[in-house]
GROMACS .gro file of C-alpha atoms in nm:
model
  446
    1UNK     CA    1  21.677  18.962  11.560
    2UNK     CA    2  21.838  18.595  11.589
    3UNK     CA    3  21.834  18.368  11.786
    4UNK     CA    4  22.195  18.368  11.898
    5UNK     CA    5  22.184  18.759  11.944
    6UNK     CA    6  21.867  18.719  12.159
    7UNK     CA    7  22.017  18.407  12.381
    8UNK     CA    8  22.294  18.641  12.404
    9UNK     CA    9  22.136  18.981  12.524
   10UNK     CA   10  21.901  18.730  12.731
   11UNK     CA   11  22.180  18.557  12.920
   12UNK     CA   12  22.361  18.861  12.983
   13UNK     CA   13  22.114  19.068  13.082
   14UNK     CA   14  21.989  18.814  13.300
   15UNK     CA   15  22.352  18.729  13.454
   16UNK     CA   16  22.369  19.099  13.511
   17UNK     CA   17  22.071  19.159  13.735
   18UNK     CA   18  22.124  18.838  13.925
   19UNK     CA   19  22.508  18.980  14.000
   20UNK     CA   20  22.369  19.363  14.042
   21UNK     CA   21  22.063  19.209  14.275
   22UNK     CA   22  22.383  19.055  14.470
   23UNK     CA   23  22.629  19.258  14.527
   24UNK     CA   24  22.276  19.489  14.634
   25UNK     CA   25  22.255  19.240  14.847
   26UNK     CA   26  22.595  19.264  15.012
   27UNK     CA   27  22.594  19.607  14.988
   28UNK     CA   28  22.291  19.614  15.183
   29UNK     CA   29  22.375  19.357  15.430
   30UNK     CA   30  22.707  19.533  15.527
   31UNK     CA   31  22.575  19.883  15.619
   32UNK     CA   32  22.314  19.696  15.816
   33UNK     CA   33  22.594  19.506  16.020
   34UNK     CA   34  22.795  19.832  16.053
   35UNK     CA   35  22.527  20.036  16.170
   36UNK     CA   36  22.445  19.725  16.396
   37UNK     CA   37  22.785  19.715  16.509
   38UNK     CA   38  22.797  20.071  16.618
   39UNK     CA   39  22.473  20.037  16.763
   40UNK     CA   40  22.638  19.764  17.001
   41UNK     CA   41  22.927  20.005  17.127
   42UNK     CA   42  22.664  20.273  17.187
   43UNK     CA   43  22.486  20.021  17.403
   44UNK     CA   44  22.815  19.951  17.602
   45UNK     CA   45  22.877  20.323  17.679
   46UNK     CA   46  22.566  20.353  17.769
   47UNK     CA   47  22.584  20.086  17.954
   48UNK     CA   48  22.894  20.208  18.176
   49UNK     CA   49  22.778  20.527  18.186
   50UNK     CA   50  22.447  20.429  18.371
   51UNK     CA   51  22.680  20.212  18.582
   52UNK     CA   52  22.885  20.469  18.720
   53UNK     CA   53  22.603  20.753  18.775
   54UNK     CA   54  22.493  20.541  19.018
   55UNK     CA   55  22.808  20.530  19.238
   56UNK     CA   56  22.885  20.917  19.120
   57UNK     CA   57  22.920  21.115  19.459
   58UNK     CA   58  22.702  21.377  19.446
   59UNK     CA   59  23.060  21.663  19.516
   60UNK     CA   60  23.152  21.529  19.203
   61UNK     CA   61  23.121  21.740  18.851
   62UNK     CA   62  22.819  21.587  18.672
   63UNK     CA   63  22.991  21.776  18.392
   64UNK     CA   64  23.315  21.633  18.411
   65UNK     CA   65  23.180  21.253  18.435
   66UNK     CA   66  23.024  21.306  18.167
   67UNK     CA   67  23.260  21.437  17.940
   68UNK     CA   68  23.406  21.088  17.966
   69UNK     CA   69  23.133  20.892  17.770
   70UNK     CA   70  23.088  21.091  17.510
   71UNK     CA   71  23.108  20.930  17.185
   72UNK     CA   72  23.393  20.999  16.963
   73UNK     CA   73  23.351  21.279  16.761
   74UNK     CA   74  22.988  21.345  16.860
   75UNK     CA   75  22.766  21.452  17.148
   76UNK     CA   76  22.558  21.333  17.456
   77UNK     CA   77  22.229  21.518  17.552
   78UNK     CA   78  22.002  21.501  17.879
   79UNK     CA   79  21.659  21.595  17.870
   80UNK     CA   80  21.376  21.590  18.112
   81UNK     CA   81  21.047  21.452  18.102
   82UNK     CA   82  20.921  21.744  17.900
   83UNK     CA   83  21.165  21.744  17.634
   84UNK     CA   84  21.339  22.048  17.786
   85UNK     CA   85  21.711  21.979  17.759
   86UNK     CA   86  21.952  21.997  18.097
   87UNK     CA   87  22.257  21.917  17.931
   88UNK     CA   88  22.426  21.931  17.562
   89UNK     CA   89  22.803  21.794  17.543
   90UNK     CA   90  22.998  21.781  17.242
   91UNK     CA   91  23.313  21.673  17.155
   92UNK     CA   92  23.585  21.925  17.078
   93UNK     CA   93  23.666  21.803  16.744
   94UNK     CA   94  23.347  21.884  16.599
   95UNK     CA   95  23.324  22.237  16.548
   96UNK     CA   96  22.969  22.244  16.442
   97UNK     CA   97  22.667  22.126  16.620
   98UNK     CA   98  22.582  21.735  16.525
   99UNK     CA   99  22.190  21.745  16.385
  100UNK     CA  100  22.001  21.439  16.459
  101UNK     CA  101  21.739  21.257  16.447
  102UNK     CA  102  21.567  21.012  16.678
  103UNK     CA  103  21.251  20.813  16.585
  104UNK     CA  104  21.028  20.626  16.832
  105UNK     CA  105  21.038  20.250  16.909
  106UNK     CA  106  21.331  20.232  16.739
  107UNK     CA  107  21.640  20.119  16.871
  108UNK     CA  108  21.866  20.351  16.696
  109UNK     CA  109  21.825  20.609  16.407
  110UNK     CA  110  22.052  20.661  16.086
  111UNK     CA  111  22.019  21.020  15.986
  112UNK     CA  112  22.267  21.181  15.706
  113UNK     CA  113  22.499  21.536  15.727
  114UNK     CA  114  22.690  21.618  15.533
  115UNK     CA  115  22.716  21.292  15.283
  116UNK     CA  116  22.789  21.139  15.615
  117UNK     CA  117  22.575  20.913  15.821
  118UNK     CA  118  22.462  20.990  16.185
  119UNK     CA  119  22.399  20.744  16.471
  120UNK     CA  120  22.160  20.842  16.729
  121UNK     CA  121  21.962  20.635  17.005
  122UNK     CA  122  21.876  20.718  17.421
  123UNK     CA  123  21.803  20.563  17.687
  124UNK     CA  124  21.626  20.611  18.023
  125UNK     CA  125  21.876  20.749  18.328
  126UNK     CA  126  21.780  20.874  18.685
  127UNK     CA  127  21.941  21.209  18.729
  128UNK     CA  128  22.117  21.319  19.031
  129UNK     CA  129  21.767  21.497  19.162
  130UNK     CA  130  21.620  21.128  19.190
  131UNK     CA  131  21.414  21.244  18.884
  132UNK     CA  132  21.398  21.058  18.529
  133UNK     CA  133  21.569  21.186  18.266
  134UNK     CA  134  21.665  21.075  17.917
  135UNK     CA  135  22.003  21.030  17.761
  136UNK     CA  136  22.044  21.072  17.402
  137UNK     CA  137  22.410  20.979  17.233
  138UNK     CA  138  22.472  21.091  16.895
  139UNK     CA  139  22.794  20.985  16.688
  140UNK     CA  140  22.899  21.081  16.291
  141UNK     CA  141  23.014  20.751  16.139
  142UNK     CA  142  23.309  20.874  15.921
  143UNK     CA  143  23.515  20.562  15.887
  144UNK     CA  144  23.185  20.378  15.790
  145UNK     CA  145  23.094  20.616  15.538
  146UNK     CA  146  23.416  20.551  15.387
  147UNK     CA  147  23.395  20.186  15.380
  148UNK     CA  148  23.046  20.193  15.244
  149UNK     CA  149  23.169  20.430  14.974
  150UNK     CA  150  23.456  20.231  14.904
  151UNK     CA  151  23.266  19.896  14.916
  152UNK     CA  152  22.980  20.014  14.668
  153UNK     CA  153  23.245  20.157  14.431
  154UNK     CA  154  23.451  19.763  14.462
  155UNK     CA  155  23.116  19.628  14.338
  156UNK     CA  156  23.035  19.869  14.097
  157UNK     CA  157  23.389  19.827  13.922
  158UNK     CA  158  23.343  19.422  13.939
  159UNK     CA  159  22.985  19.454  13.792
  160UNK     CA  160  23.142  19.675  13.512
  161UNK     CA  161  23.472  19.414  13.448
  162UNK     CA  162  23.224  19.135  13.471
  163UNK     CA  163  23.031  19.245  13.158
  164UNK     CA  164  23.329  19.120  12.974
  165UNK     CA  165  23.352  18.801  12.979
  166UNK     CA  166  23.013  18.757  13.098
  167UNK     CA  167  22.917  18.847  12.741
  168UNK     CA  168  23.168  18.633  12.590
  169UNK     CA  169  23.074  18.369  12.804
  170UNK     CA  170  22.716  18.445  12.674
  171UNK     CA  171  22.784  18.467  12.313
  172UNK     CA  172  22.993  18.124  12.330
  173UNK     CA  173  22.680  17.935  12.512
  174UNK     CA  174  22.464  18.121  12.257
  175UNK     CA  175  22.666  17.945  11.961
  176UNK     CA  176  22.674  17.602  12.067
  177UNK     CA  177  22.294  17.619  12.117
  178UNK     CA  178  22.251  17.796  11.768
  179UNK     CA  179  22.495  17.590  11.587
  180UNK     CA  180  22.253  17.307  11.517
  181UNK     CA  181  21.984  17.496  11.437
  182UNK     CA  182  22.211  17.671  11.195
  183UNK     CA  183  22.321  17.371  11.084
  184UNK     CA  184  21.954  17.213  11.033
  185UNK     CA  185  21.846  17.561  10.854
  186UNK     CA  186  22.103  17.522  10.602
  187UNK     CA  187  22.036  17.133  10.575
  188UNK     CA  188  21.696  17.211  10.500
  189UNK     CA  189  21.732  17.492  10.238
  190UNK     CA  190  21.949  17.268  10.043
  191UNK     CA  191  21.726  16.977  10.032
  192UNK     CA  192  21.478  17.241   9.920
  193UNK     CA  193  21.708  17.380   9.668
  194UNK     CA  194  21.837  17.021   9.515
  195UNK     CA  195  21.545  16.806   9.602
  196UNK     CA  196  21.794  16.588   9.818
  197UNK     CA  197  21.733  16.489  10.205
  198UNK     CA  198  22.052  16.524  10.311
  199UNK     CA  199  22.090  16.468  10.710
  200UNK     CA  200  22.250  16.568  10.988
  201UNK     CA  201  22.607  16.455  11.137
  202UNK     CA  202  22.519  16.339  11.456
  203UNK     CA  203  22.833  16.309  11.733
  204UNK     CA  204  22.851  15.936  11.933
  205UNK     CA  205  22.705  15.918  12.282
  206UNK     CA  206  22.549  16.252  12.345
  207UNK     CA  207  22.178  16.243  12.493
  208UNK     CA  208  22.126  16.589  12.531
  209UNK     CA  209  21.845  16.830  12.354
  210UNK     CA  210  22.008  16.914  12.075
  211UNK     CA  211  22.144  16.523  12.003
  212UNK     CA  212  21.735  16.449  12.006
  213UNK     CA  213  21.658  16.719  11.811
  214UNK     CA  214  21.945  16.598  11.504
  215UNK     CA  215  21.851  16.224  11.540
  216UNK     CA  216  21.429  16.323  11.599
  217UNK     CA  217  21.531  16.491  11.160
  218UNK     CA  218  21.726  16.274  11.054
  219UNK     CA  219  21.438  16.026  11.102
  220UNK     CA  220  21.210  16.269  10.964
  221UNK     CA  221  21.412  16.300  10.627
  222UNK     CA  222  21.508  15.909  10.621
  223UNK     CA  223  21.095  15.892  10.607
  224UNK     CA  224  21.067  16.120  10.409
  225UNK     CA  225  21.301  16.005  10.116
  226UNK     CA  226  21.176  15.654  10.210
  227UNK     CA  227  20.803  15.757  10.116
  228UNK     CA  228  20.916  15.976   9.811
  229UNK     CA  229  21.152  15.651   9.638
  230UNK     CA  230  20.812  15.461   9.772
  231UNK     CA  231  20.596  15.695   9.573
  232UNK     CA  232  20.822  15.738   9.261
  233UNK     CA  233  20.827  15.329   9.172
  234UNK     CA  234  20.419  15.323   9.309
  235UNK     CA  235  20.363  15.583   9.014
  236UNK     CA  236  20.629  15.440   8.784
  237UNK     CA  237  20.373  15.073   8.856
  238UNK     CA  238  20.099  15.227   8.839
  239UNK     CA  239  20.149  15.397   8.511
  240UNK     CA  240  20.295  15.063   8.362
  241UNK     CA  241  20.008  14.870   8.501
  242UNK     CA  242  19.772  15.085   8.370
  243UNK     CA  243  19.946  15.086   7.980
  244UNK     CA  244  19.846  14.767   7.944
  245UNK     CA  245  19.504  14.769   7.967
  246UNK     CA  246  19.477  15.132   7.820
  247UNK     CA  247  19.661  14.926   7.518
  248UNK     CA  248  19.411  14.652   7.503
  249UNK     CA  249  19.129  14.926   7.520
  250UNK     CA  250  19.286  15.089   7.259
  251UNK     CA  251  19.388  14.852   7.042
  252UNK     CA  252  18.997  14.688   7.009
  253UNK     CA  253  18.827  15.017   6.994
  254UNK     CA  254  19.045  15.095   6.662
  255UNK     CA  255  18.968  14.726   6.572
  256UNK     CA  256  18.590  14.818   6.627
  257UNK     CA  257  18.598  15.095   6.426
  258UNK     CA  258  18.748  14.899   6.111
  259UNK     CA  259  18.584  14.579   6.162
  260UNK     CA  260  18.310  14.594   6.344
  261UNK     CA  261  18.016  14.757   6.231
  262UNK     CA  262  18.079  14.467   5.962
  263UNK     CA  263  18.098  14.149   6.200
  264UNK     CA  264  17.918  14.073   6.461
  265UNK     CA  265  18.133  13.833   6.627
  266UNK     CA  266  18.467  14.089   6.615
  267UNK     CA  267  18.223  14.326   6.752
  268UNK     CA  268  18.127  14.088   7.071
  269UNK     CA  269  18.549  13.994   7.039
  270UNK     CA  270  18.603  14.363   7.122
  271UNK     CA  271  18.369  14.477   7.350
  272UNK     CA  272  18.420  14.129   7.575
  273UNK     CA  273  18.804  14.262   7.599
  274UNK     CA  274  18.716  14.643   7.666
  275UNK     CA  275  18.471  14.512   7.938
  276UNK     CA  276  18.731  14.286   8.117
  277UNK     CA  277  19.045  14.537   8.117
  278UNK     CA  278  18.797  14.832   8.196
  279UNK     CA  279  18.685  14.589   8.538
  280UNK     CA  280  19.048  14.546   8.580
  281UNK     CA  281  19.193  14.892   8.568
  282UNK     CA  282  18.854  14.970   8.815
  283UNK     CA  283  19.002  14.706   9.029
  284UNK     CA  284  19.375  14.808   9.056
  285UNK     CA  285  19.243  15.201   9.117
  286UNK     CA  286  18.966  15.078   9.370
  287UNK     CA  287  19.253  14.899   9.533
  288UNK     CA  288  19.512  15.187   9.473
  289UNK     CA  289  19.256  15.379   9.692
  290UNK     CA  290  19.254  15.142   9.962
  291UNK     CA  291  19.619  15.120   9.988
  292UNK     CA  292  19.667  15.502   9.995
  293UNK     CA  293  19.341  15.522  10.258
  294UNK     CA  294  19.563  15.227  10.499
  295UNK     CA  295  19.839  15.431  10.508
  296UNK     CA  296  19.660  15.782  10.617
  297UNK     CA  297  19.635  15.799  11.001
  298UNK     CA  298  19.316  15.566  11.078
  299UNK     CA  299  19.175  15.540  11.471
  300UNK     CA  300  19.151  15.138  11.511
  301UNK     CA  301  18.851  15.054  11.661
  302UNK     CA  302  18.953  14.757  11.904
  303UNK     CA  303  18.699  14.592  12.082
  304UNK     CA  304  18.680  14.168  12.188
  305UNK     CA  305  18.594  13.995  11.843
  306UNK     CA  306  18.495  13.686  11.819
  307UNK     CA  307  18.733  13.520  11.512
  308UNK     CA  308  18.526  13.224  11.374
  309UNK     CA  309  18.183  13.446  11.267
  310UNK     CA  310  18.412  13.647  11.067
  311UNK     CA  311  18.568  13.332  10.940
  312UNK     CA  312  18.233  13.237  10.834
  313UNK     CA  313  18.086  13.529  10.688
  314UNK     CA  314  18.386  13.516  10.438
  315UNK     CA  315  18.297  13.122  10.387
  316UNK     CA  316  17.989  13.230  10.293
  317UNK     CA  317  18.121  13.492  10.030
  318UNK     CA  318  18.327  13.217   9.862
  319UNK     CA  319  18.044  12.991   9.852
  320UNK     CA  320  17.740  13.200   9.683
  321UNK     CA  321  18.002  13.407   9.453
  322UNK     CA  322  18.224  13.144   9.362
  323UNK     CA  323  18.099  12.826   9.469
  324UNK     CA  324  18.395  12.734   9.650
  325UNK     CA  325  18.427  12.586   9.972
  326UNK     CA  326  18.614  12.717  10.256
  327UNK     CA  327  18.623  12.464  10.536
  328UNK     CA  328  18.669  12.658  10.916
  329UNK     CA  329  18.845  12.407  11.184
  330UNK     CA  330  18.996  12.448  11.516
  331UNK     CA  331  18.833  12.624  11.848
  332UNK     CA  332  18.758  12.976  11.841
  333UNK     CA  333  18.946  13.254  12.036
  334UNK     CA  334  18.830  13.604  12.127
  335UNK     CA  335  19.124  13.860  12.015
  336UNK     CA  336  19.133  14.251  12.057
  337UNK     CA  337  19.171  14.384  11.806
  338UNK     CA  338  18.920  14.646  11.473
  339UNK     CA  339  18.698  14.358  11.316
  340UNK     CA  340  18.645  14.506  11.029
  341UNK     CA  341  19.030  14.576  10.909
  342UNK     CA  342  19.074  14.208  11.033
  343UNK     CA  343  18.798  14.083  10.796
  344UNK     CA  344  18.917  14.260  10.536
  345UNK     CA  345  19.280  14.162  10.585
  346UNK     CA  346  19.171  13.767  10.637
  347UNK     CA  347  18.932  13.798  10.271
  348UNK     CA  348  19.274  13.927  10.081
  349UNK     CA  349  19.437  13.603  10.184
  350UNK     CA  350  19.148  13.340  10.143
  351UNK     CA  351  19.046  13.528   9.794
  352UNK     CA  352  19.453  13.461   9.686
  353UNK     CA  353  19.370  13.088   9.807
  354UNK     CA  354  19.056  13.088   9.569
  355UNK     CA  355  19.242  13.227   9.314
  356UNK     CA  356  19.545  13.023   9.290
  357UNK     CA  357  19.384  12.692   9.372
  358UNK     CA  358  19.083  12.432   9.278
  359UNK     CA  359  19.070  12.193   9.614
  360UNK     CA  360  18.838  12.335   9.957
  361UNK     CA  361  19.041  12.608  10.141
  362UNK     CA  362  19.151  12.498  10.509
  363UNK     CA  363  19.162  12.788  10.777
  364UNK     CA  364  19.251  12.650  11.124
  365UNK     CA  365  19.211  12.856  11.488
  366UNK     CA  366  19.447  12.743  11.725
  367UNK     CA  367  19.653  12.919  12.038
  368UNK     CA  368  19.547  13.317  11.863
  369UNK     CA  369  19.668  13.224  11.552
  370UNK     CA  370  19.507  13.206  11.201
  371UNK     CA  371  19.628  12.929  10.960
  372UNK     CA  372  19.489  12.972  10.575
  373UNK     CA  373  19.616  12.610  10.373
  374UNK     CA  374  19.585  12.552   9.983
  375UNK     CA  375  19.658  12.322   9.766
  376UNK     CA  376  19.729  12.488   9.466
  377UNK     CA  377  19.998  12.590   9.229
  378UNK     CA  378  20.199  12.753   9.478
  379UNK     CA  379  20.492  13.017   9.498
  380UNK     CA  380  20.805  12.971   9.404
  381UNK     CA  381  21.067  13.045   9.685
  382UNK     CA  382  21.284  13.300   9.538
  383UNK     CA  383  20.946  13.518   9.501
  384UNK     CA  384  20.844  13.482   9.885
  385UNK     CA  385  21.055  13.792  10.039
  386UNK     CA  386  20.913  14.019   9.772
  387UNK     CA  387  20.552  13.928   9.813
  388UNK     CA  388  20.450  14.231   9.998
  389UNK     CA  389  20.578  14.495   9.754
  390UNK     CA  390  20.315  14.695   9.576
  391UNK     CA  391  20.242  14.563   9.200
  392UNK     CA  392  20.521  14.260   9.244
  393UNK     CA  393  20.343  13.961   9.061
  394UNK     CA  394  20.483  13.574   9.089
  395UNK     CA  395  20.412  13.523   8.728
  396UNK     CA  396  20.236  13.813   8.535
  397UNK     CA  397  20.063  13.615   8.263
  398UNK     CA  398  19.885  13.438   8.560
  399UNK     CA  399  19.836  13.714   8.741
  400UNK     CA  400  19.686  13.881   8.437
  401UNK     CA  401  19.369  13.546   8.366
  402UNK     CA  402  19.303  13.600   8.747
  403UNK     CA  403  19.299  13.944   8.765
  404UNK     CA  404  19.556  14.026   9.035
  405UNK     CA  405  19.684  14.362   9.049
  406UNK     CA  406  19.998  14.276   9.256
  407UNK     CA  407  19.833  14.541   9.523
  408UNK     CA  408  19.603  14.294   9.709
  409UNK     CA  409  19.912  14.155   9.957
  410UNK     CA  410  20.029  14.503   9.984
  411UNK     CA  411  19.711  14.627  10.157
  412UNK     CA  412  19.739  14.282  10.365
  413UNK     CA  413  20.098  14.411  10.535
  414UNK     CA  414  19.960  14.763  10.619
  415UNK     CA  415  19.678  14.662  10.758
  416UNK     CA  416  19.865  14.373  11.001
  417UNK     CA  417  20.122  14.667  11.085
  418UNK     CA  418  19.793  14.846  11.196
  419UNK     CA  419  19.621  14.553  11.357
  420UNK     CA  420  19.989  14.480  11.522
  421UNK     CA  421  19.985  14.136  11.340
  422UNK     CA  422  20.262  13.927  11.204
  423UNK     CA  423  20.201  13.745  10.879
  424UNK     CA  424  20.419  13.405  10.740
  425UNK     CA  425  20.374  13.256  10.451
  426UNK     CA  426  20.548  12.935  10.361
  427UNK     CA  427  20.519  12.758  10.034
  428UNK     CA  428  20.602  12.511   9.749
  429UNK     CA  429  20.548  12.487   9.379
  430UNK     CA  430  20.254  12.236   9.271
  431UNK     CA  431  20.194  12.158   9.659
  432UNK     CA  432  20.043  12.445   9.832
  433UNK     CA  433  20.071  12.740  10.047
  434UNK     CA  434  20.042  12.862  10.389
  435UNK     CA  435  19.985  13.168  10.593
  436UNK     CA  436  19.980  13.169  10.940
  437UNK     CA  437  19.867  13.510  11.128
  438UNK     CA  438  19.887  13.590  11.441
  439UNK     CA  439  19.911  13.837  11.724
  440UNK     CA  440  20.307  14.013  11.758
  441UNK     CA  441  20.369  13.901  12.124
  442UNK     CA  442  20.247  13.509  11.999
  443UNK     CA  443  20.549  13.296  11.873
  444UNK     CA  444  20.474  13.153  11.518
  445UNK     CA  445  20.470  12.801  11.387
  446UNK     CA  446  20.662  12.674  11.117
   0.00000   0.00000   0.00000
């Protein structure tokens, strides 16, 4: 069944018994009143009739006072302490004898003949013999029959015209709420069917469900078609990165096999080459890997870290593998923040310094911020706003003698989106480069 055919049933069914429980309701509520009602007038005659028995002369017909109070159309009773009765009236337009029914420690009793109900209640009277007796009045209710009939047949009939356009009321609510989902259905199989993320029209200043729901996919497939262009040029890199070496590789392996079982020193030529471009390509995949692993959901481990030790463990790095000095300056801070992704994002940056420069590396603390300095080649400034995209190199050939895979600054952004980091970097050709890190909520120098 769908969805708009089970809102539809739902909500009708559902406005149906809350008007049925209702107009129960009213139904109910108005034969209680009536019978009330009645009950009152009963009270009143009884009232009178106690009244005037005690100021009835005792010459006077008991019969014929009586006869007065009677109810209309129905009957008065005395009857002793014993239940014996000393008196039975009833009135002359009811040809039959009224059945009744009284119940005890009630104030009145509803009893049915006929289809018709029955009123019946008594009360305590002292007869003319001083003794107690009790008086029991008894009264059909004809008119309110009819007006109970008629009232439950008025309800009935509006339950039975509402169904109308409570069911087009229904199936109307039922489409607008199914109309988007529709809508997104059909979205979705054609993206499926033409490999396109097409999105959803989305109306101005609604804030409703249904407006969260559109604008909650259309971010979805704006993501997704953002990841899948991301993923089409990282494998369209990756595969042109990796020709090259494959070509060297294969180009001195064919070389090896003409030349070199015959001299030595092509031999050494070769296998020097093959070495070097099979440590690259292990470098660009180790760092593929680490790119792809940043970008899975990591936990960050934040804890109070202390920034100059890890400053100084990477000092040390540079100085027993490369023999390069990295000189730490400024006063430590304490930052919160996963030590470890921190480490490894300051090591991309002061390993780029290394790289691309023969002078001491500066890094200076100062108010939460992190300031790496060079003075080496430097970057040209039209290169500077695409220094974060995956495999984009400043100059390939010397990119290519240092071994860059154009990946390393890449892994840098993710992990300061993790860490919640900003990163600068300001430069100029033959003096030097700078990158300043620091904390998101921390205004940056120039």
């Amino acid at each position: 069944m769908k969805l708009k055919t089970k809102i539809n049933l739902f909500s009708t069914l559902l406005t149906l018994f809350i008007i049925t429980t209702s107009f129960t309701g009213i139904f109910l509520i108005y034969q209680k009143l009536a019978f009330q009602n009645e009950y009152t007038q009963l009270q009143n005659r009884a009232g009178e009739l106690m009244s005037g028995m005690s100021k009835v002369d005792a010459n006077v017909n008991i019969s014929s006072f009586l006869r007065a109070y009677i109810p209309s159309n129905g009957a008065l009773r005395i009857v002793d302490e014993n239940d014996e009765q000393l008196m039975n009236m009833q009135a002359t337009a009811t040809v039959e004898r009224i059945p009744f029914v009284l119940e005890e420690n009630a104030d009145y009793t509803i009893s049915y003949w006929k289809d018709m109900p029955i009123i019946a209640t008594n009360y305590p009277l002292i007869w003319s013999t001083g003794e107690v007796v009790t008086l029991q009045l008894i009264e059909p209710l004809p008119n309110i029959a009819q007006n109970i009939a008629l009232l439950k047949w008025i309800l009935i009939a509006m339950a039975l015209v509402a169904i109308i356009p409570i069911y087009l009321a229904s199936s109307i609510l039922a489409g607008i709420i199914a109309k988007p989902i529709q809508q997104l259905t059909t979205t979705m199989q054609q993206n499926i069917t033409t490999n396109r993320y097409e999105q959803l029209p989305l109306q101005q200043n609604k804030k409703d469900e249904i407006a969260e729901m559109t604008t909650t996919y259309n971010a979805l497939m704006h993501r997704l078609e953002d990841n899948y262009l991301k993923q089409q040029q990282f494998v369209g890199n990756a595969s042109h990165e990796l020709k090259t070496p494959l070509t060297v590789i294969e180009s001195y392996a064919k070389l090896l096999q003409r030349r070199g079982f015959q001299n030595e020193q092509v031999a050494y030529e070769a296998l020097t080459a093959i070495t070097k471009e099979t440590a690259n390509m292990q470098d660009m995949i180790t760092q593929m890997l680490q790119l792809a692993s940043v970008n899975e959901n990591v936990e960050i481990a934040s804890s109070q870290t202390n920034i100059e030790p890890l400053l100084q463990e990477i000092a040390m790095t540079m100085q027993q593998a490369y023999a390069r000095e990295v000189r730490i300056e400024g006063n430590s801070f304490m930052l919160m923040t996963d030590a470890a992704k921190l480490k490894q994002l300051l090591f991309i940056f002061i390993d780029n310094a290394r790289k691309y420069s023969d002078q001491p590396i500066t890094v200076t603390m100062t108010d939460k911020q992190i300031i790496i300095e060079d003075t080496g080649i430097g970057i040209p400034e039209k290169d500077l706003p695409h220094l974060f995209e995956r495999f984009y190199r400043v100059d390939k050939a010397r990119n290519r003698k240092t071994g860059g895979t154009g990946l390393g600054l890449a892994i840098a952004k993710e992990l300061a989106d993790l860490l919640h980091l900003t990163i600068q970097i300001s430069s100029a050709v033959g003096v030097g480069t700078t990158v300043t890190i620091s904390s998101k909520d921390v205004m940056i120098h120039e």
